[in-house]
Amino acid sequence: MIHVVDATNIHLYAAEMEQAYRLRHDIFVKDKGWSDLRRPDQREVDQFDDEHAVHLLAIQEDDLVGYSRLLPTTRPYLLSSVLPELCDGPAPSAPHIWEWGRICVSDRARISGRRLNPVALALTTGIVEWGLPRGVSRFISQNPTSWLLRLIQLHFRAFPLGLPRVIEGEEIIAVEAGFDERTLRQLRAVRGADRPVLAAA
């Protein structure tokens, strides 16, 4: 299940959030080599992990197997503040647009081959399930260029916000992706399950 953690309930997820910060460090520092994020305590935490962030935790049998973060674009966020060179023009800012980032899946839940990872797919579905009832219908994300086609195949209306750039040895593109009920139906069809991925609040 995907657990939504924000300022109202983060105190209930102290242990899981510690696991999430360490997973982020494992993925982005150890695996991807993003040395600027390295910390002696092995926790990847940045200036955007504040009371405005929404964390999506993929938990299976009390084990954290995946994570991602949503940030409102009505405040400074990663694209607007840290990576503006990925965007041709001003970074988008609106209540219905959130930034989706820090997407990671633990080694224990990874699969080989070209099939979309089930944990990553559940996290993606969680964004749509979380967003639609809140009037959120778009996200911004900075990802490898291969993600653009994948998003379109999942029925997101995705388009690049600028040209790709090589960051830490990987070609990255900023994308804006719109979604609606059709996107949710496609995500559930690809998952092979109609039941919601979000845990009950």
PDB file of C-alpha atoms in Angstrom:
ATOM      1  CA  MET A   1       0.000   0.000   0.000  1.00  0.00           C
ATOM      2  CA  ILE A   2       0.996   3.631  -0.492  1.00  0.00           C
ATOM      3  CA  HIS A   3       0.850   5.718   2.671  1.00  0.00           C
ATOM      4  CA  VAL A   4       0.482   9.482   2.311  1.00  0.00           C
ATOM      5  CA  VAL A   5       2.510  11.369   4.905  1.00  0.00           C
ATOM      6  CA  ASP A   6       2.284  15.116   5.423  1.00  0.00           C
ATOM      7  CA  ALA A   7       2.552  17.645   8.239  1.00  0.00           C
ATOM      8  CA  THR A   8      -0.645  16.371   9.850  1.00  0.00           C
ATOM      9  CA  ASN A   9       0.487  12.770  10.388  1.00  0.00           C
ATOM     10  CA  ILE A  10       4.270  12.672   9.982  1.00  0.00           C
ATOM     11  CA  HIS A  11       4.626  12.142  13.730  1.00  0.00           C
ATOM     12  CA  LEU A  12       3.001   8.735  13.250  1.00  0.00           C
ATOM     13  CA  TYR A  13       5.614   7.709  10.673  1.00  0.00           C
ATOM     14  CA  ALA A  14       8.884   8.668  12.371  1.00  0.00           C
ATOM     15  CA  ALA A  15      10.518   5.261  11.844  1.00  0.00           C
ATOM     16  CA  GLU A  16       9.306   4.959   8.245  1.00  0.00           C
ATOM     17  CA  MET A  17      10.540   8.448   7.379  1.00  0.00           C
ATOM     18  CA  GLU A  18      13.976   7.580   8.748  1.00  0.00           C
ATOM     19  CA  GLN A  19      13.966   4.558   6.446  1.00  0.00           C
ATOM     20  CA  ALA A  20      12.889   6.799   3.567  1.00  0.00           C
ATOM     21  CA  TYR A  21      15.730   9.287   4.079  1.00  0.00           C
ATOM     22  CA  ARG A  22      18.228   6.411   4.194  1.00  0.00           C
ATOM     23  CA  LEU A  23      16.713   4.835   1.083  1.00  0.00           C
ATOM     24  CA  ARG A  24      17.062   8.157  -0.712  1.00  0.00           C
ATOM     25  CA  HIS A  25      20.731   8.299   0.307  1.00  0.00           C
ATOM     26  CA  ASP A  26      21.295   4.732  -0.893  1.00  0.00           C
ATOM     27  CA  ILE A  27      19.701   5.393  -4.279  1.00  0.00           C
ATOM     28  CA  PHE A  28      20.830   8.905  -5.127  1.00  0.00           C
ATOM     29  CA  VAL A  29      24.238   9.016  -3.449  1.00  0.00           C
ATOM     30  CA  LYS A  30      25.500   5.426  -3.425  1.00  0.00           C
ATOM     31  CA  ASP A  31      23.829   4.114  -6.591  1.00  0.00           C
ATOM     32  CA  LYS A  32      23.595   7.221  -8.779  1.00  0.00           C
ATOM     33  CA  GLY A  33      26.701   8.939  -7.422  1.00  0.00           C
ATOM     34  CA  TRP A  34      25.128  12.325  -6.683  1.00  0.00           C
ATOM     35  CA  SER A  35      27.998  13.351  -4.427  1.00  0.00           C
ATOM     36  CA  ASP A  36      26.545  16.772  -3.597  1.00  0.00           C
ATOM     37  CA  LEU A  37      23.818  14.992  -1.599  1.00  0.00           C
ATOM     38  CA  ARG A  38      26.237  12.914   0.494  1.00  0.00           C
ATOM     39  CA  ARG A  39      25.816  13.255   4.271  1.00  0.00           C
ATOM     40  CA  PRO A  40      27.793  11.636   7.087  1.00  0.00           C
ATOM     41  CA  ASP A  41      24.600  10.358   8.735  1.00  0.00           C
ATOM     42  CA  GLN A  42      23.584   8.513   5.509  1.00  0.00           C
ATOM     43  CA  ARG A  43      20.271  10.411   5.372  1.00  0.00           C
ATOM     44  CA  GLU A  44      19.333  12.317   2.219  1.00  0.00           C
ATOM     45  CA  VAL A  45      17.356  15.325   3.426  1.00  0.00           C
ATOM     46  CA  ASP A  46      17.108  18.700   1.718  1.00  0.00           C
ATOM     47  CA  GLN A  47      15.539  22.128   2.165  1.00  0.00           C
ATOM     48  CA  PHE A  48      12.259  20.953   0.639  1.00  0.00           C
ATOM     49  CA  ASP A  49      11.577  18.343   3.329  1.00  0.00           C
ATOM     50  CA  ASP A  50       9.469  20.788   5.289  1.00  0.00           C
ATOM     51  CA  GLU A  51       5.874  21.098   6.409  1.00  0.00           C
ATOM     52  CA  HIS A  52       4.698  21.642   2.813  1.00  0.00           C
ATOM     53  CA  ALA A  53       6.057  18.355   1.449  1.00  0.00           C
ATOM     54  CA  VAL A  54       3.860  15.305   0.884  1.00  0.00           C
ATOM     55  CA  HIS A  55       5.652  11.954   1.106  1.00  0.00           C
ATOM     56  CA  LEU A  56       4.420   8.764  -0.542  1.00  0.00           C
ATOM     57  CA  LEU A  57       5.677   5.630   1.221  1.00  0.00           C
ATOM     58  CA  ALA A  58       5.332   2.219  -0.429  1.00  0.00           C
ATOM     59  CA  ILE A  59       5.089  -0.255   2.457  1.00  0.00           C
ATOM     60  CA  GLN A  60       4.815  -4.021   2.060  1.00  0.00           C
ATOM     61  CA  GLU A  61       4.512  -6.190   5.164  1.00  0.00           C
ATOM     62  CA  ASP A  62       5.885  -3.391   7.373  1.00  0.00           C
ATOM     63  CA  ASP A  63       8.879  -2.956   5.025  1.00  0.00           C
ATOM     64  CA  LEU A  64       9.520   0.316   3.182  1.00  0.00           C
ATOM     65  CA  VAL A  65      10.152  -0.667  -0.441  1.00  0.00           C
ATOM     66  CA  GLY A  66       9.611   2.623  -2.269  1.00  0.00           C
ATOM     67  CA  TYR A  67       9.312   6.359  -1.819  1.00  0.00           C
ATOM     68  CA  SER A  68       8.552   9.576  -3.641  1.00  0.00           C
ATOM     69  CA  ARG A  69       7.826  13.180  -2.719  1.00  0.00           C
ATOM     70  CA  LEU A  70       5.355  15.821  -3.864  1.00  0.00           C
ATOM     71  CA  LEU A  71       5.982  19.558  -3.531  1.00  0.00           C
ATOM     72  CA  PRO A  72       3.574  22.425  -4.264  1.00  0.00           C
ATOM     73  CA  THR A  73       4.716  24.601  -7.155  1.00  0.00           C
ATOM     74  CA  THR A  74       3.182  27.675  -5.534  1.00  0.00           C
ATOM     75  CA  ARG A  75       6.341  27.780  -3.386  1.00  0.00           C
ATOM     76  CA  PRO A  76      10.019  27.359  -4.342  1.00  0.00           C
ATOM     77  CA  TYR A  77      10.600  23.787  -5.494  1.00  0.00           C
ATOM     78  CA  LEU A  78      13.430  21.782  -7.037  1.00  0.00           C
ATOM     79  CA  LEU A  79      12.936  22.777 -10.677  1.00  0.00           C
ATOM     80  CA  SER A  80      12.357  26.450  -9.937  1.00  0.00           C
ATOM     81  CA  SER A  81      15.121  26.793  -7.334  1.00  0.00           C
ATOM     82  CA  VAL A  82      17.838  24.246  -8.120  1.00  0.00           C
ATOM     83  CA  LEU A  83      17.455  23.127 -11.743  1.00  0.00           C
ATOM     84  CA  PRO A  84      15.935  26.093 -13.628  1.00  0.00           C
ATOM     85  CA  GLU A  85      18.225  25.378 -16.600  1.00  0.00           C
ATOM     86  CA  LEU A  86      15.994  22.387 -17.432  1.00  0.00           C
ATOM     87  CA  CYS A  87      13.075  24.698 -18.166  1.00  0.00           C
ATOM     88  CA  ASP A  88      12.723  26.960 -21.224  1.00  0.00           C
ATOM     89  CA  GLY A  89      11.104  29.919 -19.512  1.00  0.00           C
ATOM     90  CA  PRO A  90       9.676  30.276 -16.005  1.00  0.00           C
ATOM     91  CA  ALA A  91       9.006  27.085 -14.079  1.00  0.00           C
ATOM     92  CA  PRO A  92       5.267  26.323 -13.831  1.00  0.00           C
ATOM     93  CA  SER A  93       3.500  27.511 -10.707  1.00  0.00           C
ATOM     94  CA  ALA A  94      -0.158  26.825  -9.916  1.00  0.00           C
ATOM     95  CA  PRO A  95      -2.229  25.145  -7.197  1.00  0.00           C
ATOM     96  CA  HIS A  96      -3.167  22.258  -9.515  1.00  0.00           C
ATOM     97  CA  ILE A  97       0.481  21.498 -10.399  1.00  0.00           C
ATOM     98  CA  TRP A  98       2.812  19.695  -7.974  1.00  0.00           C
ATOM     99  CA  GLU A  99       6.370  18.535  -8.384  1.00  0.00           C
ATOM    100  CA  TRP A 100       6.990  14.780  -8.150  1.00  0.00           C
ATOM    101  CA  GLY A 101      10.516  13.779  -7.255  1.00  0.00           C
ATOM    102  CA  ARG A 102      12.956  11.686  -5.200  1.00  0.00           C
ATOM    103  CA  ILE A 103      11.411   8.575  -6.753  1.00  0.00           C
ATOM    104  CA  CYS A 104      13.177   5.455  -5.518  1.00  0.00           C
ATOM    105  CA  VAL A 105      12.638   1.716  -5.102  1.00  0.00           C
ATOM    106  CA  SER A 106      14.648  -0.433  -2.725  1.00  0.00           C
ATOM    107  CA  ASP A 107      16.916  -3.232  -3.969  1.00  0.00           C
ATOM    108  CA  ARG A 108      14.520  -5.748  -2.429  1.00  0.00           C
ATOM    109  CA  ALA A 109      11.702  -4.663  -4.729  1.00  0.00           C
ATOM    110  CA  ARG A 110      13.552  -4.219  -8.007  1.00  0.00           C
ATOM    111  CA  ILE A 111      12.935  -6.439 -11.017  1.00  0.00           C
ATOM    112  CA  SER A 112      14.971  -7.094 -14.132  1.00  0.00           C
ATOM    113  CA  GLY A 113      13.781  -6.615 -17.676  1.00  0.00           C
ATOM    114  CA  ARG A 114      11.819  -3.863 -19.378  1.00  0.00           C
ATOM    115  CA  ARG A 115       8.582  -4.285 -17.431  1.00  0.00           C
ATOM    116  CA  LEU A 116       7.636  -1.306 -15.273  1.00  0.00           C
ATOM    117  CA  ASN A 117       8.500  -1.968 -11.653  1.00  0.00           C
ATOM    118  CA  PRO A 118       5.296  -2.733  -9.661  1.00  0.00           C
ATOM    119  CA  VAL A 119       6.372  -0.467  -6.775  1.00  0.00           C
ATOM    120  CA  ALA A 120       7.121   2.426  -9.132  1.00  0.00           C
ATOM    121  CA  LEU A 121       3.779   1.818 -10.832  1.00  0.00           C
ATOM    122  CA  ALA A 122       1.983   1.862  -7.473  1.00  0.00           C
ATOM    123  CA  LEU A 123       3.701   5.147  -6.521  1.00  0.00           C
ATOM    124  CA  THR A 124       2.658   6.637  -9.872  1.00  0.00           C
ATOM    125  CA  THR A 125      -0.919   5.461  -9.343  1.00  0.00           C
ATOM    126  CA  GLY A 126      -0.827   6.932  -5.848  1.00  0.00           C
ATOM    127  CA  ILE A 127      -0.131  10.396  -7.227  1.00  0.00           C
ATOM    128  CA  VAL A 128      -3.247  10.259  -9.394  1.00  0.00           C
ATOM    129  CA  GLU A 129      -5.422   8.826  -6.611  1.00  0.00           C
ATOM    130  CA  TRP A 130      -4.148  11.504  -4.223  1.00  0.00           C
ATOM    131  CA  GLY A 131      -4.346  14.354  -6.706  1.00  0.00           C
ATOM    132  CA  LEU A 132      -7.722  14.015  -8.424  1.00  0.00           C
ATOM    133  CA  PRO A 133      -9.935  14.579  -5.349  1.00  0.00           C
ATOM    134  CA  ARG A 134      -7.750  17.570  -4.387  1.00  0.00           C
ATOM    135  CA  GLY A 135      -8.003  19.346  -7.719  1.00  0.00           C
ATOM    136  CA  VAL A 136      -4.421  18.430  -8.630  1.00  0.00           C
ATOM    137  CA  SER A 137      -4.235  17.442 -12.288  1.00  0.00           C
ATOM    138  CA  ARG A 138      -0.591  17.890 -13.308  1.00  0.00           C
ATOM    139  CA  PHE A 139       2.853  17.138 -12.012  1.00  0.00           C
ATOM    140  CA  ILE A 140       6.339  18.369 -12.836  1.00  0.00           C
ATOM    141  CA  SER A 141       9.194  15.888 -12.741  1.00  0.00           C
ATOM    142  CA  GLN A 142      12.862  15.713 -13.699  1.00  0.00           C
ATOM    143  CA  ASN A 143      13.678  12.245 -15.004  1.00  0.00           C
ATOM    144  CA  PRO A 144      15.786  10.330 -17.516  1.00  0.00           C
ATOM    145  CA  THR A 145      14.531  11.039 -21.024  1.00  0.00           C
ATOM    146  CA  SER A 146      13.234   7.466 -21.358  1.00  0.00           C
ATOM    147  CA  TRP A 147      10.492   8.292 -18.846  1.00  0.00           C
ATOM    148  CA  LEU A 148       8.719  10.609 -21.285  1.00  0.00           C
ATOM    149  CA  LEU A 149       7.507   7.783 -23.535  1.00  0.00           C
ATOM    150  CA  ARG A 150       6.643   5.653 -20.504  1.00  0.00           C
ATOM    151  CA  LEU A 151       4.408   8.397 -19.105  1.00  0.00           C
ATOM    152  CA  ILE A 152       2.608   8.786 -22.424  1.00  0.00           C
ATOM    153  CA  GLN A 153       2.027   5.025 -22.569  1.00  0.00           C
ATOM    154  CA  LEU A 154       0.414   5.295 -19.127  1.00  0.00           C
ATOM    155  CA  HIS A 155      -1.947   7.952 -20.569  1.00  0.00           C
ATOM    156  CA  PHE A 156      -0.371  11.001 -18.977  1.00  0.00           C
ATOM    157  CA  ARG A 157      -0.421  14.039 -21.269  1.00  0.00           C
ATOM    158  CA  ALA A 158       3.303  14.582 -20.912  1.00  0.00           C
ATOM    159  CA  PHE A 159       5.521  17.077 -22.692  1.00  0.00           C
ATOM    160  CA  PRO A 160       9.058  18.394 -22.124  1.00  0.00           C
ATOM    161  CA  LEU A 161       9.578  21.795 -20.521  1.00  0.00           C
ATOM    162  CA  GLY A 162      13.013  22.181 -22.075  1.00  0.00           C
ATOM    163  CA  LEU A 163      15.838  20.307 -23.733  1.00  0.00           C
ATOM    164  CA  PRO A 164      17.555  17.400 -21.980  1.00  0.00           C
ATOM    165  CA  ARG A 165      20.783  18.063 -20.092  1.00  0.00           C
ATOM    166  CA  VAL A 166      23.390  15.708 -18.712  1.00  0.00           C
ATOM    167  CA  ILE A 167      23.366  15.814 -14.894  1.00  0.00           C
ATOM    168  CA  GLU A 168      25.728  13.590 -12.919  1.00  0.00           C
ATOM    169  CA  GLY A 169      26.354  11.539 -16.067  1.00  0.00           C
ATOM    170  CA  GLU A 170      22.669  10.971 -16.889  1.00  0.00           C
ATOM    171  CA  GLU A 171      20.517  12.684 -19.514  1.00  0.00           C
ATOM    172  CA  ILE A 172      17.682  14.378 -17.625  1.00  0.00           C
ATOM    173  CA  ILE A 173      14.594  16.149 -18.921  1.00  0.00           C
ATOM    174  CA  ALA A 174      11.983  18.235 -17.105  1.00  0.00           C
ATOM    175  CA  VAL A 175       8.456  17.100 -17.903  1.00  0.00           C
ATOM    176  CA  GLU A 176       4.984  18.402 -17.201  1.00  0.00           C
ATOM    177  CA  ALA A 177       2.367  15.661 -17.168  1.00  0.00           C
ATOM    178  CA  GLY A 178      -1.398  16.080 -17.007  1.00  0.00           C
ATOM    179  CA  PHE A 179      -3.666  13.343 -15.718  1.00  0.00           C
ATOM    180  CA  ASP A 180      -7.368  12.576 -15.267  1.00  0.00           C
ATOM    181  CA  GLU A 181      -9.691   9.630 -14.730  1.00  0.00           C
ATOM    182  CA  ARG A 182      -8.549   8.084 -18.028  1.00  0.00           C
ATOM    183  CA  THR A 183      -4.997   8.025 -16.686  1.00  0.00           C
ATOM    184  CA  LEU A 184      -6.185   6.290 -13.543  1.00  0.00           C
ATOM    185  CA  ARG A 185      -8.032   3.653 -15.578  1.00  0.00           C
ATOM    186  CA  GLN A 186      -4.913   2.975 -17.632  1.00  0.00           C
ATOM    187  CA  LEU A 187      -2.706   2.720 -14.557  1.00  0.00           C
ATOM    188  CA  ARG A 188      -5.100   0.230 -12.987  1.00  0.00           C
ATOM    189  CA  ALA A 189      -5.287  -1.754 -16.228  1.00  0.00           C
ATOM    190  CA  VAL A 190      -1.492  -1.979 -16.409  1.00  0.00           C
ATOM    191  CA  ARG A 191      -1.362  -2.974 -12.734  1.00  0.00           C
ATOM    192  CA  GLY A 192      -4.081  -5.555 -13.313  1.00  0.00           C
ATOM    193  CA  ALA A 193      -6.005  -4.371 -10.266  1.00  0.00           C
ATOM    194  CA  ASP A 194      -8.902  -1.956  -9.763  1.00  0.00           C
ATOM    195  CA  ARG A 195      -8.490  -1.523  -6.030  1.00  0.00           C
ATOM    196  CA  PRO A 196      -6.938   1.730  -4.752  1.00  0.00           C
ATOM    197  CA  VAL A 197      -3.244   1.746  -3.877  1.00  0.00           C
ATOM    198  CA  LEU A 198      -3.579   4.412  -1.160  1.00  0.00           C
ATOM    199  CA  ALA A 199      -3.894   3.187   2.390  1.00  0.00           C
ATOM    200  CA  ALA A 200      -6.988   4.366   4.239  1.00  0.00           C
ATOM    201  CA  ALA A 201      -6.374   7.636   6.050  1.00  0.00           C
TER     202      ALA A 201
END
